[in-house]
């Protein structure tokens, strides 16, 4: 419902009239004259929302290897994965007062890719948590030291705090069926 109007306009290749406001915006937003922009060259040169899927991939790799009972054959990989999962966890909130920056707490979460990405999400947090728990059940001589219990508690705290967050509220009453 939210995406439908934009996809319709894009599909119809809608082009609005060129007005004084349009010309002013083009002048303000583009570093070179709009008519000189090489759009084929400019494609995919926008800011990226994330820098890969490293944590996501590592968490599923750990789960797959442990499910196959090949832990002895892949012990060195599991040790590296354990280290990566531990260093990828967000260990502090983005600020001392996240709500003043319109941010939620992030301590205890995992990002989709790496710690540098900075936005832990529930899916990645769940998979990172699951990988950390599975690895903690392995012998330390194979995978190294388990993640500290306090860091796992941080994950539980973050997950429980997200229970009351409803991102659909952004869309107000548009998702309600009134029929």
CSV table of N, CA and C in Angstrom, one decimal, residues 93-106:
chain,number,residue,atom,x,y,z
A,93,UNK,N,25.8,2.2,23.5
A,93,UNK,CA,24.7,2.9,22.7
A,93,UNK,C,25.4,4.0,21.9
A,94,UNK,N,24.7,4.5,20.9
A,94,UNK,CA,25.3,5.5,20.0
A,94,UNK,C,25.5,6.8,20.7
A,95,UNK,N,24.8,7.1,21.8
A,95,UNK,CA,25.1,8.3,22.6
A,95,UNK,C,24.6,8.0,24.0
A,96,UNK,N,24.9,8.9,24.9
A,96,UNK,CA,24.5,8.7,26.3
A,96,UNK,C,23.0,8.9,26.4
A,97,UNK,N,22.4,9.6,25.5
A,97,UNK,CA,21.0,9.8,25.5
A,97,UNK,C,20.4,9.6,24.1
A,98,UNK,N,20.2,8.3,23.7
A,98,UNK,CA,19.8,8.0,22.4
A,98,UNK,C,18.5,8.7,21.9
A,99,UNK,N,17.5,8.9,22.9
A,99,UNK,CA,16.3,9.5,22.5
A,99,UNK,C,16.4,10.9,22.0
A,100,UNK,N,17.4,11.6,22.5
A,100,UNK,CA,17.6,13.0,22.1
A,100,UNK,C,18.1,13.0,20.6
A,101,UNK,N,18.6,11.9,20.1
A,101,UNK,CA,19.0,11.8,18.7
A,101,UNK,C,17.9,11.0,17.9
A,102,UNK,N,16.8,10.7,18.5
A,102,UNK,CA,15.7,9.9,17.9
A,102,UNK,C,16.3,8.5,17.5
A,103,UNK,N,17.1,8.0,18.4
A,103,UNK,CA,17.6,6.6,18.2
A,103,UNK,C,17.1,5.7,19.3
A,104,UNK,N,17.1,4.5,19.1
A,104,UNK,CA,16.8,3.5,20.1
A,104,UNK,C,18.1,3.0,20.7
A,105,UNK,N,18.1,2.4,21.8
A,105,UNK,CA,19.3,1.8,22.4
A,105,UNK,C,19.8,0.8,21.4
A,106,UNK,N,21.1,0.6,21.3
A,106,UNK,CA,21.7,-0.3,20.4
A,106,UNK,C,22.7,-1.3,21.1
